[in-house]
mmCIF file of C-alpha atoms and ligand atoms in Angstrom:
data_model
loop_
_atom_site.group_PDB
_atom_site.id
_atom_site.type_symbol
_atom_site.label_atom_id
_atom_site.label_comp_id
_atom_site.label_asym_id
_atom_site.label_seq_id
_atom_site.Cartn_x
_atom_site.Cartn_y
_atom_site.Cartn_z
ATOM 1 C CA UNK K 277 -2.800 16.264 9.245
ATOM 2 C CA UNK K 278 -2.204 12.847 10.568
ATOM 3 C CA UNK K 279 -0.941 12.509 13.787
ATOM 4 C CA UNK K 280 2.678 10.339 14.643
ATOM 5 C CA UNK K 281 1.459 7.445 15.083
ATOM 6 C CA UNK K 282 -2.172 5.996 14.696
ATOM 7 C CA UNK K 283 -4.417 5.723 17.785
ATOM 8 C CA UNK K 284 -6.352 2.362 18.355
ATOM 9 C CA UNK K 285 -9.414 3.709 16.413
ATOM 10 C CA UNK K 286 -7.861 5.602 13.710
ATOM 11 C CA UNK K 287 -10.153 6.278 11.245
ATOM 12 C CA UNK K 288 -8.362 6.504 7.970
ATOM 13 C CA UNK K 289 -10.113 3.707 6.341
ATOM 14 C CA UNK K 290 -13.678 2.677 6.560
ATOM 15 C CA UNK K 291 -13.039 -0.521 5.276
ATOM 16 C CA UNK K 292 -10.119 -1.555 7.057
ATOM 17 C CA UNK K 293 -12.134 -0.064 10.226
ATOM 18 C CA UNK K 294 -15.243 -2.284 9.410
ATOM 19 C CA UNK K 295 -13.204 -5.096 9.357
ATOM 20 C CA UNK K 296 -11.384 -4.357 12.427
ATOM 21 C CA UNK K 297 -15.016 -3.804 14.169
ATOM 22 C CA UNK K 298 -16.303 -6.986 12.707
ATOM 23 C CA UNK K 299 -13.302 -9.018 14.349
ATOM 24 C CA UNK K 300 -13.246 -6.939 17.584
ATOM 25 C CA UNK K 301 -16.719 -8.052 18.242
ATOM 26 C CA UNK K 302 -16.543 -11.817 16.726
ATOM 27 C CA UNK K 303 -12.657 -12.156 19.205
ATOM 28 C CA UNK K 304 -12.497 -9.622 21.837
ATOM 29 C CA UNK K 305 -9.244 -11.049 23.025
ATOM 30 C CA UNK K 306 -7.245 -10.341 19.942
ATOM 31 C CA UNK K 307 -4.938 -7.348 19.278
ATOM 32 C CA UNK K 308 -7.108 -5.901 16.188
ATOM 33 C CA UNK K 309 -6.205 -2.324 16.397
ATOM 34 C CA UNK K 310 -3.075 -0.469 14.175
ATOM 35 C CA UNK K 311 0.083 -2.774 14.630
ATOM 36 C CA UNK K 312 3.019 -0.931 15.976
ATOM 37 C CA UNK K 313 6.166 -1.151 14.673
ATOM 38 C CA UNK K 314 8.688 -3.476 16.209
ATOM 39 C CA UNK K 315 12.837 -3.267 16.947
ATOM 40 C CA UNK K 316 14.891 -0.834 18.378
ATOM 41 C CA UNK K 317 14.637 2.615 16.780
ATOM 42 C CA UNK K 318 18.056 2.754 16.872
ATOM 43 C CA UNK K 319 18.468 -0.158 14.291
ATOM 44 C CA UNK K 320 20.509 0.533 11.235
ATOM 45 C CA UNK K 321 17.663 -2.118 9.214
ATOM 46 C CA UNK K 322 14.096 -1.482 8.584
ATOM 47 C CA UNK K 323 11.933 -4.178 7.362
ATOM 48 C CA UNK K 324 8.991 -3.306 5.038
ATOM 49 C CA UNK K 325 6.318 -5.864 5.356
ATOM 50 C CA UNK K 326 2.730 -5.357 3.487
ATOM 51 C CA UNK K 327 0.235 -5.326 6.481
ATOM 52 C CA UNK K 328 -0.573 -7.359 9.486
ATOM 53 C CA UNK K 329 -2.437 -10.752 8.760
ATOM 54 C CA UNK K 330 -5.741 -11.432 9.907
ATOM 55 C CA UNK K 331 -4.761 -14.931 12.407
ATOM 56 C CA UNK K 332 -1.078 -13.158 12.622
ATOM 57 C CA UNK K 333 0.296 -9.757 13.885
ATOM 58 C CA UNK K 334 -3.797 -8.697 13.952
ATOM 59 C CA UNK K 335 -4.620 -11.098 16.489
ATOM 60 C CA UNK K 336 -0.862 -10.981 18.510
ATOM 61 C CA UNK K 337 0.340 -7.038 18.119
ATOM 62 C CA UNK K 338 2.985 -7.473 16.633
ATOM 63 C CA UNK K 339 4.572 -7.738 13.023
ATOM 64 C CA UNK K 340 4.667 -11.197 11.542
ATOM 65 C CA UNK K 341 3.697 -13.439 14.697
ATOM 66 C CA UNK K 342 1.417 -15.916 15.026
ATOM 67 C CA UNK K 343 0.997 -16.928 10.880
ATOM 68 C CA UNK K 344 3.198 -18.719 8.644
ATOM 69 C CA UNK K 345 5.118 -15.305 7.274
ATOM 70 C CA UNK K 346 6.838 -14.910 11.138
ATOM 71 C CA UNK K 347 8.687 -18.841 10.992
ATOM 72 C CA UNK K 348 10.689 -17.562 8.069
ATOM 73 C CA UNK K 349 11.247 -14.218 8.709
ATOM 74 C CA UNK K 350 12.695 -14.589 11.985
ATOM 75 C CA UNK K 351 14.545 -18.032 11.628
ATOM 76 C CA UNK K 352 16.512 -16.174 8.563
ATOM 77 C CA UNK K 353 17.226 -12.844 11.154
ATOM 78 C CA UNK K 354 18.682 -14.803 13.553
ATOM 79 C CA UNK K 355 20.767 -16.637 10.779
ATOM 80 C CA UNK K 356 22.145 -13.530 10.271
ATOM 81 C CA UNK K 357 22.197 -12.149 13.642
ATOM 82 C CA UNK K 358 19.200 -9.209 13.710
ATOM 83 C CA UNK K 359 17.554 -11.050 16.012
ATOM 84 C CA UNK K 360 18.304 -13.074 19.602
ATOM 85 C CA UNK K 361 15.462 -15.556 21.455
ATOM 86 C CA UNK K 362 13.411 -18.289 20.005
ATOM 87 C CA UNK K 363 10.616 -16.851 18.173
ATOM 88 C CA UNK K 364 7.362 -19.169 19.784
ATOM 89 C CA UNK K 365 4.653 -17.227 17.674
ATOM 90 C CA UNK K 366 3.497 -14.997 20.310
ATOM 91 C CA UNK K 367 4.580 -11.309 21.070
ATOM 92 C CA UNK K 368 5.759 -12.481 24.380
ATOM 93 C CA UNK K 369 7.732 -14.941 23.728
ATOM 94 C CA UNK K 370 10.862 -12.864 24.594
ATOM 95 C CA UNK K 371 12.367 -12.864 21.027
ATOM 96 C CA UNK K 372 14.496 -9.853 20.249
ATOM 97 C CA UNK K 373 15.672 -7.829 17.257
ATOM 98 C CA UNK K 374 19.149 -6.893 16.810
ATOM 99 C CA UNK K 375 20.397 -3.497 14.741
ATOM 100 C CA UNK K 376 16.749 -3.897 12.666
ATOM 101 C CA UNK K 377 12.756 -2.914 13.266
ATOM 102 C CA UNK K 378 10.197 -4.487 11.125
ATOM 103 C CA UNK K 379 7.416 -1.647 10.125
ATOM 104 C CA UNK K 380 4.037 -2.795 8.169
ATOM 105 C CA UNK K 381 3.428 -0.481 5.385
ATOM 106 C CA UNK K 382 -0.240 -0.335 6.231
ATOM 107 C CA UNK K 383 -0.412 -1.148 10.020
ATOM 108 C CA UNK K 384 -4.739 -2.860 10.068
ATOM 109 C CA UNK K 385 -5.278 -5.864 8.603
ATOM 110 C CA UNK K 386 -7.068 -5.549 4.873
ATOM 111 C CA UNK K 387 -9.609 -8.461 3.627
ATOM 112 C CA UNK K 388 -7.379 -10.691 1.445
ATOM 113 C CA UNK K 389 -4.123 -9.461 2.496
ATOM 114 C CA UNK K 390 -4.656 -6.564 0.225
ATOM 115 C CA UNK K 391 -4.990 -3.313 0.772
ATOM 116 C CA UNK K 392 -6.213 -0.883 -1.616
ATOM 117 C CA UNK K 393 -3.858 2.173 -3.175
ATOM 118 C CA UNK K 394 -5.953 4.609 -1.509
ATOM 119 C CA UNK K 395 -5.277 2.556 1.980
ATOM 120 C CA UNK K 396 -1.258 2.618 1.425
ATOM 121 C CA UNK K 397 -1.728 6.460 0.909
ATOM 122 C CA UNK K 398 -3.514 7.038 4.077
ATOM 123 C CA UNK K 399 -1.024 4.899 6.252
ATOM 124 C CA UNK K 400 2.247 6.160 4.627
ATOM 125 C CA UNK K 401 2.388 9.150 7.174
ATOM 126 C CA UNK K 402 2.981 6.428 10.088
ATOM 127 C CA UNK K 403 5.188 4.895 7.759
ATOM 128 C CA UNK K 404 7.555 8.026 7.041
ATOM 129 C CA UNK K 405 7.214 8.863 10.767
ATOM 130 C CA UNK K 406 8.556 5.180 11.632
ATOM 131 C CA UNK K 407 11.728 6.444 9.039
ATOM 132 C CA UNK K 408 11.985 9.357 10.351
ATOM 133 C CA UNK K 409 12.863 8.095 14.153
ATOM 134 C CA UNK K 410 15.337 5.752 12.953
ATOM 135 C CA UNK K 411 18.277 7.982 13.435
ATOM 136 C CA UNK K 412 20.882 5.346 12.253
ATOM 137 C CA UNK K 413 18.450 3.793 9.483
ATOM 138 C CA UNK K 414 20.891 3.124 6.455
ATOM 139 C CA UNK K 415 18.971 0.213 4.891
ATOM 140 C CA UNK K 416 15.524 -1.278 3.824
ATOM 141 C CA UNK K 417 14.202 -4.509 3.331
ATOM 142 C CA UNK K 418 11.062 -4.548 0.910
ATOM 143 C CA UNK K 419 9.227 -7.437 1.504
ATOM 144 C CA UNK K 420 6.863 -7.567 -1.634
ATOM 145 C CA UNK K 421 5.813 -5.304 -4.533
ATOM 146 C CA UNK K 422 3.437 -3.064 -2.779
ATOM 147 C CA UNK K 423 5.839 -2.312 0.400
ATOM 148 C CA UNK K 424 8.756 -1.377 -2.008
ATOM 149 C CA UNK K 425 6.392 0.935 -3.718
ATOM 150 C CA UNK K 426 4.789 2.453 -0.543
ATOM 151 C CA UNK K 427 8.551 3.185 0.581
ATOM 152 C CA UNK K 428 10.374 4.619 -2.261
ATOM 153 C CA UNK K 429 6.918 7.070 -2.508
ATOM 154 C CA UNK K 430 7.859 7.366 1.392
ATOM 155 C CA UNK K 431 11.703 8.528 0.807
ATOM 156 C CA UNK K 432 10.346 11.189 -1.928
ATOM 157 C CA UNK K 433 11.552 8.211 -5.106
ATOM 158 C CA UNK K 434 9.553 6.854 -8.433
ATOM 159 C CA UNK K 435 8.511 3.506 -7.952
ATOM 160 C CA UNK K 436 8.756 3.722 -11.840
ATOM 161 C CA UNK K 437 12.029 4.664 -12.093
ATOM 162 C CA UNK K 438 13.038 2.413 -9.307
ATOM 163 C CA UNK K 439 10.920 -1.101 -10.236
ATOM 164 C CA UNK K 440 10.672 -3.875 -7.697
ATOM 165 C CA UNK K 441 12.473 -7.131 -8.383
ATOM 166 C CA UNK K 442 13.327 -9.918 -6.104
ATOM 167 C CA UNK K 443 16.956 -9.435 -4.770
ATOM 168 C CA UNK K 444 17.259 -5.963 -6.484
ATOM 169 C CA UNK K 445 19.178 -3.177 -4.769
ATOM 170 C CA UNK K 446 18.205 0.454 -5.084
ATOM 171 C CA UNK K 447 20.119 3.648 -3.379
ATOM 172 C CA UNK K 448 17.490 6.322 -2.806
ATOM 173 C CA UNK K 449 19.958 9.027 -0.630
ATOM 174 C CA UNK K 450 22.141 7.637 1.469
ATOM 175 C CA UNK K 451 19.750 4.814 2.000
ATOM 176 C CA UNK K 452 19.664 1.184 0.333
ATOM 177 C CA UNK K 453 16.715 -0.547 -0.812
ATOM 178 C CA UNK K 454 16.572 -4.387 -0.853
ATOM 179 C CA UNK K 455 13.636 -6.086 -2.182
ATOM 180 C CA UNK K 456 12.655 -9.693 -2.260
ATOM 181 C CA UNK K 457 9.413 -11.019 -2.662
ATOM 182 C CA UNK K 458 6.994 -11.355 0.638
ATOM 183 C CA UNK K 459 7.919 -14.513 2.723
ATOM 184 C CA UNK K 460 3.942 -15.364 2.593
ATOM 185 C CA UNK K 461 2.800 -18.959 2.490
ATOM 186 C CA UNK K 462 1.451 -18.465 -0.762
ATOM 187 C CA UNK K 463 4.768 -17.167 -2.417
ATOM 188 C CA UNK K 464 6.436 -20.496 -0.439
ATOM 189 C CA UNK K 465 4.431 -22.697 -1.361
ATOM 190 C CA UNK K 466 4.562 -22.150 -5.249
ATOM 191 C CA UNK K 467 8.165 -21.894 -5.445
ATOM 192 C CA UNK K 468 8.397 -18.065 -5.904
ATOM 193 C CA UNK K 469 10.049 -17.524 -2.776
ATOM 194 C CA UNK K 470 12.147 -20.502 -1.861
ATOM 195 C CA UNK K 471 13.910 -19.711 1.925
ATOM 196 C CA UNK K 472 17.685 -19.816 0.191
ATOM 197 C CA UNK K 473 16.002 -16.733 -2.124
ATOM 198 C CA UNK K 474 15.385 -15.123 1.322
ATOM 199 C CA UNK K 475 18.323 -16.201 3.012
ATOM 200 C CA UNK K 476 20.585 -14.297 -0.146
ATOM 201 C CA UNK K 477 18.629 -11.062 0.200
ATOM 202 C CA UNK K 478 19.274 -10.699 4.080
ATOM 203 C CA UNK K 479 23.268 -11.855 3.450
ATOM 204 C CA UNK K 480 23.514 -9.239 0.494
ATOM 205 C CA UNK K 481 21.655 -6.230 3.650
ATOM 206 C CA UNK K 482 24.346 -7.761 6.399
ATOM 207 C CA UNK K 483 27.349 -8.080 4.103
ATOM 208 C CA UNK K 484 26.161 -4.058 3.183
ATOM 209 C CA UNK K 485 26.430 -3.389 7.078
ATOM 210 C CA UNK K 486 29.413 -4.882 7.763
ATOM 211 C CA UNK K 487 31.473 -3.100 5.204
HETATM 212 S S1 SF4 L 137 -4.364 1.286 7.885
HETATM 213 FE FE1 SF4 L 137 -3.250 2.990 8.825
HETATM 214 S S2 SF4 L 137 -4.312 4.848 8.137
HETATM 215 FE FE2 SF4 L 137 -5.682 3.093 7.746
HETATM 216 S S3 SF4 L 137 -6.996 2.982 9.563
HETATM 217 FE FE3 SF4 L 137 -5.244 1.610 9.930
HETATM 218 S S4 SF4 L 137 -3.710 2.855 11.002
HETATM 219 FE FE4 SF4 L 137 -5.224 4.250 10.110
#
């Protein structure tokens, strides 16, 4: 059984722990260990992101700083007031989240920013644990096909009878999903995620708060 939460050298997955090894010896100063989660627990919002980037949350500790994903992300939070501070790209920079905790789905970074089925499985217990000490959690932001299907497999759903779609909404309980796709550079860059897309998925989870 996996424990709550994943130690520095869990050992889950040999690849993502050869990787991890590899970059712990070529830059001993970065994070490269499981990234935590990051919030309040008592947020109402959880944020699904895919898994830490290699030159981002794997070299800072924690989610979405220090690569391209973060500027978005956070700029469009504060827009709509889940977060407070100027987000400066480092996990000190003092920036806070307000009423929402982004978790990764798989917490090490994976070669390529992808991480294999088998990898999602074994990091899903940290996952549900993250859900389950959100005593207030009453909405979920899926950033990306492969975090909306780690968490509807999380909160007992079908990802095939509950398909991912950019600014779909899903109710899974008393709990409602929100997907849009991943705020990577890559989706920005090609026009698949533009940041009024983004903006409209994270008024469509505060306009659900509010009501
Ligand atoms: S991805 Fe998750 S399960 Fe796999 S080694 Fe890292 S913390 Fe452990």
């Amino acid at each position: 059984m996996a424990p709550a939460r994943p130690g520095r050298n869990c050992p889950r997955c040999p690849r993502l722990v050869a990787l991890r090894e590899l970059w712990r010896a070529r830059e001993p100063g970065w994070f490269n260990a499981p990234v935590p989660a990051f919030g309040p627990r008592e947020a109402r919002l959880a944020i699904i992101g895919l898994a830490p980037g290699l030159r981002g949350a794997n070299r800072t500790g924690r989610p979405f700083t220090g690569d391209f994903a973060g500027g978005l992300l956070y700029d469009t939070l504060a827009q709509y007031g889940f977060a407070r501070g100027r987000y400066d790209a480092r996990a000190d920079d003092g920036l806070e989240l307000i009423d929402c905790r982004i978790v990764n789905a798989v917490r090490c970074v994976p070669p390529e920013n992808k991480p294999t089925t088998d990898e999602n499985a074994n990091c899903r217990p940290f996952l549900k644990q993250d859900l389950a000490d959100m005593p207030n959690l009453a909405a979920v932001v899926a950033l990306g096909r492969i975090a909306h299907d780690s968490i509807i497999v999380a909160l007992g759903g079908r990802p095939a009878a509950t398909p991912f779609g950019h600014g779909a909404i899903h109710t899974i309980g008393d709990l409602t999903i929100c997907d849009s796709y991943h705020c990577s550079r890559q989706n920005t860059n090609t026009g698949r995620l533009t940041p009024k897309m983004f903006r409209a998925v994270f008024a469509a989870v505060r306009a659900r708060l509010d009501q």
